[in-house]
PDB file of C-alpha atoms in Angstrom:
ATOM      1  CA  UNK A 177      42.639  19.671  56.750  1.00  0.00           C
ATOM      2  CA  UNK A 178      41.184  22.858  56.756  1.00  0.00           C
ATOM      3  CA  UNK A 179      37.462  24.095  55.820  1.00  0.00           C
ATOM      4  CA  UNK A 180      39.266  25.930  52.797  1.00  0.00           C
ATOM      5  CA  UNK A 181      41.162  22.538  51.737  1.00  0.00           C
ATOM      6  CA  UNK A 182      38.039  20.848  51.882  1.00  0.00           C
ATOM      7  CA  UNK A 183      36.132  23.146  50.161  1.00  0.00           C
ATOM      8  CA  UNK A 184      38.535  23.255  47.306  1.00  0.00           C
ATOM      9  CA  UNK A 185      38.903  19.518  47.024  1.00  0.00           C
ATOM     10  CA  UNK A 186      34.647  19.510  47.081  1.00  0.00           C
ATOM     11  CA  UNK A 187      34.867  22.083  44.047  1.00  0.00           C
ATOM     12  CA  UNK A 188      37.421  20.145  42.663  1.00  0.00           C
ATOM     13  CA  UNK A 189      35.398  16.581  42.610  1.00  0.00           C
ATOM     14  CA  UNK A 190      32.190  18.879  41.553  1.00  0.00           C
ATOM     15  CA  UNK A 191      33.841  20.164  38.225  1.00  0.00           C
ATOM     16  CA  UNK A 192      35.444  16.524  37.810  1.00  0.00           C
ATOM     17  CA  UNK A 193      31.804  14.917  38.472  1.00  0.00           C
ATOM     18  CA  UNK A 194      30.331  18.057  35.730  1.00  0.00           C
ATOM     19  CA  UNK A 195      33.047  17.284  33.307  1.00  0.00           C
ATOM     20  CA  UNK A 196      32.610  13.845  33.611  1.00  0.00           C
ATOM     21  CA  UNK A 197      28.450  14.259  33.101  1.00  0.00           C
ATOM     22  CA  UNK A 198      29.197  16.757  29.941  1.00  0.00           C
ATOM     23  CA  UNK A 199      30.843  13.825  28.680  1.00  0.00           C
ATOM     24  CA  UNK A 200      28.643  11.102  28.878  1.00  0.00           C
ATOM     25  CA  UNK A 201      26.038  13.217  27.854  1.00  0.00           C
ATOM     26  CA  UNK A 202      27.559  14.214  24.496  1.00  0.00           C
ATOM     27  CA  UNK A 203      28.102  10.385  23.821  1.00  0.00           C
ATOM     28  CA  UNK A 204      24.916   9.375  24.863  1.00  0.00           C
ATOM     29  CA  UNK A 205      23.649  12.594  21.934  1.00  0.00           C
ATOM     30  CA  UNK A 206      26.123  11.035  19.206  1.00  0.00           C
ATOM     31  CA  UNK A 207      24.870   7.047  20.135  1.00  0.00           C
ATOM     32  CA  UNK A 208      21.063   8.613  19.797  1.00  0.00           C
ATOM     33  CA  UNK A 209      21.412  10.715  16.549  1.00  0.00           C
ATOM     34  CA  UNK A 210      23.635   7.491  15.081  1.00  0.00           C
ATOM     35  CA  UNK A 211      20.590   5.152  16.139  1.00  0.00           C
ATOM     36  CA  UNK A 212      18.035   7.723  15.031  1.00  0.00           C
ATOM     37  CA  UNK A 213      19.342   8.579  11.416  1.00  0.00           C
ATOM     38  CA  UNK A 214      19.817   4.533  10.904  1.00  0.00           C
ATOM     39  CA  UNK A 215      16.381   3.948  11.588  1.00  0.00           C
ATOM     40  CA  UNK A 216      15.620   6.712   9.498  1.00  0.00           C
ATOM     41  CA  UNK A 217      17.282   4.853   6.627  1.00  0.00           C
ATOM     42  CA  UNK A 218      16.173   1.596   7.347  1.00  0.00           C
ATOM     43  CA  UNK A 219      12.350   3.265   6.776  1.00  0.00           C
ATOM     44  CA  UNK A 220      13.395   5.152   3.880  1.00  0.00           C
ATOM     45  CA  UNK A 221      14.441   2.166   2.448  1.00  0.00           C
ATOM     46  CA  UNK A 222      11.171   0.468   3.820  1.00  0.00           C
ATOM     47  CA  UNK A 223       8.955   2.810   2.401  1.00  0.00           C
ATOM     48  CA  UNK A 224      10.950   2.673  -0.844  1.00  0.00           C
ATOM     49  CA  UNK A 225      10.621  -1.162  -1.331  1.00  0.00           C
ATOM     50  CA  UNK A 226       7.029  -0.911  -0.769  1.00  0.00           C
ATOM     51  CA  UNK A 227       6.127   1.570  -2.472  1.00  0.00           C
ATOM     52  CA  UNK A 228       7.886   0.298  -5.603  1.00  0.00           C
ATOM     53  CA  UNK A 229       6.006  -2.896  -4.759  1.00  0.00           C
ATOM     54  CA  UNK A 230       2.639  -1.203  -4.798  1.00  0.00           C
ATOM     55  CA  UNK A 231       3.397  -0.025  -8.023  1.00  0.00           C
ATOM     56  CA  UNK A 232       4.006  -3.541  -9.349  1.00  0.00           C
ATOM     57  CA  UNK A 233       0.739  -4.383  -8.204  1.00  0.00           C
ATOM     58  CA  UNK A 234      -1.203  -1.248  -9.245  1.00  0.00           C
ATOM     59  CA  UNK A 235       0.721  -1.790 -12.507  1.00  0.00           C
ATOM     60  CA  UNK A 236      -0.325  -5.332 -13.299  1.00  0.00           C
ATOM     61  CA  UNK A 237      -4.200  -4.555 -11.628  1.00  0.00           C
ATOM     62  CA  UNK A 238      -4.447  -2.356 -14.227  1.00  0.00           C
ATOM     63  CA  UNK A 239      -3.307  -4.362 -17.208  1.00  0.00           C
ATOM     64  CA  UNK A 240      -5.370  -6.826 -15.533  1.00  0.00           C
ATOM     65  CA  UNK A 241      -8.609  -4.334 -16.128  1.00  0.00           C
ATOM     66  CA  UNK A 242      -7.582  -3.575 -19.427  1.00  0.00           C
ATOM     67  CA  UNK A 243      -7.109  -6.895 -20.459  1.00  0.00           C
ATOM     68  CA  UNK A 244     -10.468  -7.498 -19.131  1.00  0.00           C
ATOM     69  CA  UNK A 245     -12.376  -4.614 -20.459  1.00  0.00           C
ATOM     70  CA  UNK A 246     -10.970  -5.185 -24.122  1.00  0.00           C
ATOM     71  CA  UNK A 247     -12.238  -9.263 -23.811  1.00  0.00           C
ATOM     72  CA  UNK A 248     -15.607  -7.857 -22.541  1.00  0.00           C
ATOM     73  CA  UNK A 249     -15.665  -4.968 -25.971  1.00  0.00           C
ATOM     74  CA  UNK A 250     -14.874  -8.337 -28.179  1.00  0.00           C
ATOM     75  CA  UNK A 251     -17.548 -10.131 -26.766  1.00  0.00           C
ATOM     76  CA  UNK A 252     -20.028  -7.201 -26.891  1.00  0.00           C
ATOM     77  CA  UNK A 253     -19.196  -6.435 -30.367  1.00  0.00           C
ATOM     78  CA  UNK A 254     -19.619  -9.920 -31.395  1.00  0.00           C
ATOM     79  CA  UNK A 255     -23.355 -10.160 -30.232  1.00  0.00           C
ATOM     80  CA  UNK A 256     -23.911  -7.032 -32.172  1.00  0.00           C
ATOM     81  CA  UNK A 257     -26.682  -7.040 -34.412  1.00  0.00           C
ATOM     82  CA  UNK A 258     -28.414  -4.362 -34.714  1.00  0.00           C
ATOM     83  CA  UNK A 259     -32.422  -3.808 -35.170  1.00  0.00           C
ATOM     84  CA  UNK A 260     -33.876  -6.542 -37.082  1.00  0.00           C
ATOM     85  CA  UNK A 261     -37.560  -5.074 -37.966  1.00  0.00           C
ATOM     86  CA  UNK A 262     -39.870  -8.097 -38.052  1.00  0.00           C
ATOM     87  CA  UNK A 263     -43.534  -6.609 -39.048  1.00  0.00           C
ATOM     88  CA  UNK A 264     -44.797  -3.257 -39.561  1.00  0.00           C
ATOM     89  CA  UNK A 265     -48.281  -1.921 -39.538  1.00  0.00           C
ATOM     90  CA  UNK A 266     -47.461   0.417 -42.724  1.00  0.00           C
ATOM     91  CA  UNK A 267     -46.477  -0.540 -46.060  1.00  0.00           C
ATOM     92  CA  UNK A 268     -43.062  -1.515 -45.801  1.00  0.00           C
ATOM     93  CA  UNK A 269     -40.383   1.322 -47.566  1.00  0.00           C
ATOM     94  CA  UNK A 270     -36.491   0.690 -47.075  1.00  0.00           C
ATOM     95  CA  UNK A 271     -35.563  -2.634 -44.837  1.00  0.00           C
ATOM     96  CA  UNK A 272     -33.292  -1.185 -42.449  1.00  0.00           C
ATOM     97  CA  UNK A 273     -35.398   1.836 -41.896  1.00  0.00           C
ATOM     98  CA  UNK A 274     -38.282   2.188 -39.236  1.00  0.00           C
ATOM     99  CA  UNK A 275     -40.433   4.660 -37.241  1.00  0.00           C
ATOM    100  CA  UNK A 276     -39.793   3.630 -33.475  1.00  0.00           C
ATOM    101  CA  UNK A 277     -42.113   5.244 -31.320  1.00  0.00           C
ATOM    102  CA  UNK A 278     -41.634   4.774 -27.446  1.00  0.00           C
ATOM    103  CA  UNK A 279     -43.375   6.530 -24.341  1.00  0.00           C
ATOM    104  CA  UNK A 280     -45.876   6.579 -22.401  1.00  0.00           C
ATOM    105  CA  UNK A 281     -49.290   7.031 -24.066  1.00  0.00           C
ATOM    106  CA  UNK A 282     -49.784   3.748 -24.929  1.00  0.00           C
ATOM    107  CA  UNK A 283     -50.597   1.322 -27.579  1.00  0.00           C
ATOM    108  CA  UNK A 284     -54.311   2.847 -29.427  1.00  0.00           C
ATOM    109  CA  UNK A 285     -52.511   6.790 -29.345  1.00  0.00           C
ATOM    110  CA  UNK A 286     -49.963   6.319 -31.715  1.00  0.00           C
TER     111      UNK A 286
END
């Protein structure tokens, strides 16, 4: 064989070797974006599940709270009384009413 013969035969296995790399290149692309857009799905979905579980939960926390707060208004409003006046140092004038004096100068100023 010549130089020439063996130089085109060279060239030849070169393109077949290139061709043959394009190739498994480009399937090893299509296997990676298949793998990559089903994981992308499979945490979509993920996300998805828990977030709609986290609502649940924030959902039933709350009526949770609200159930609780409205039991602890009841039971406040039921030990409601209001201001019972007991003794007065003036003559008294209507029951319910009062003069409530509060601070800080003390008992013989007011």
């Amino acid at each position: 064989t010549t130089v020439e013969e063996e130089r085109a035969d060279l060239k030849t296995t070169v393109e077949e070797e290139r061709a043959d790399l394009k190739t498994t290149v480009e399937e090893e692309r299509a296997d990676l974006k298949t793998t990559v857009d089903s994981e992308m799905t499979n945490l979509k979905t993920s996300v998805e599940e828990e977030m709609a579980d986290l609502k649940t939960t924030v959902e039933s926390e709350m009526a949770n709270l609200k159930t609780s707060v409205e039991e602890d208004m009841a039971d406040l409003k039921s030990h409601h009384r209001g201001v019972m006046i007991v003794s007065g140092e003036e003559e008294a004038g209507e029951a319910r009413c009062a003069r409530v004096c509060a601070g800080t100068t003390g008992q013989d100023t007011t």
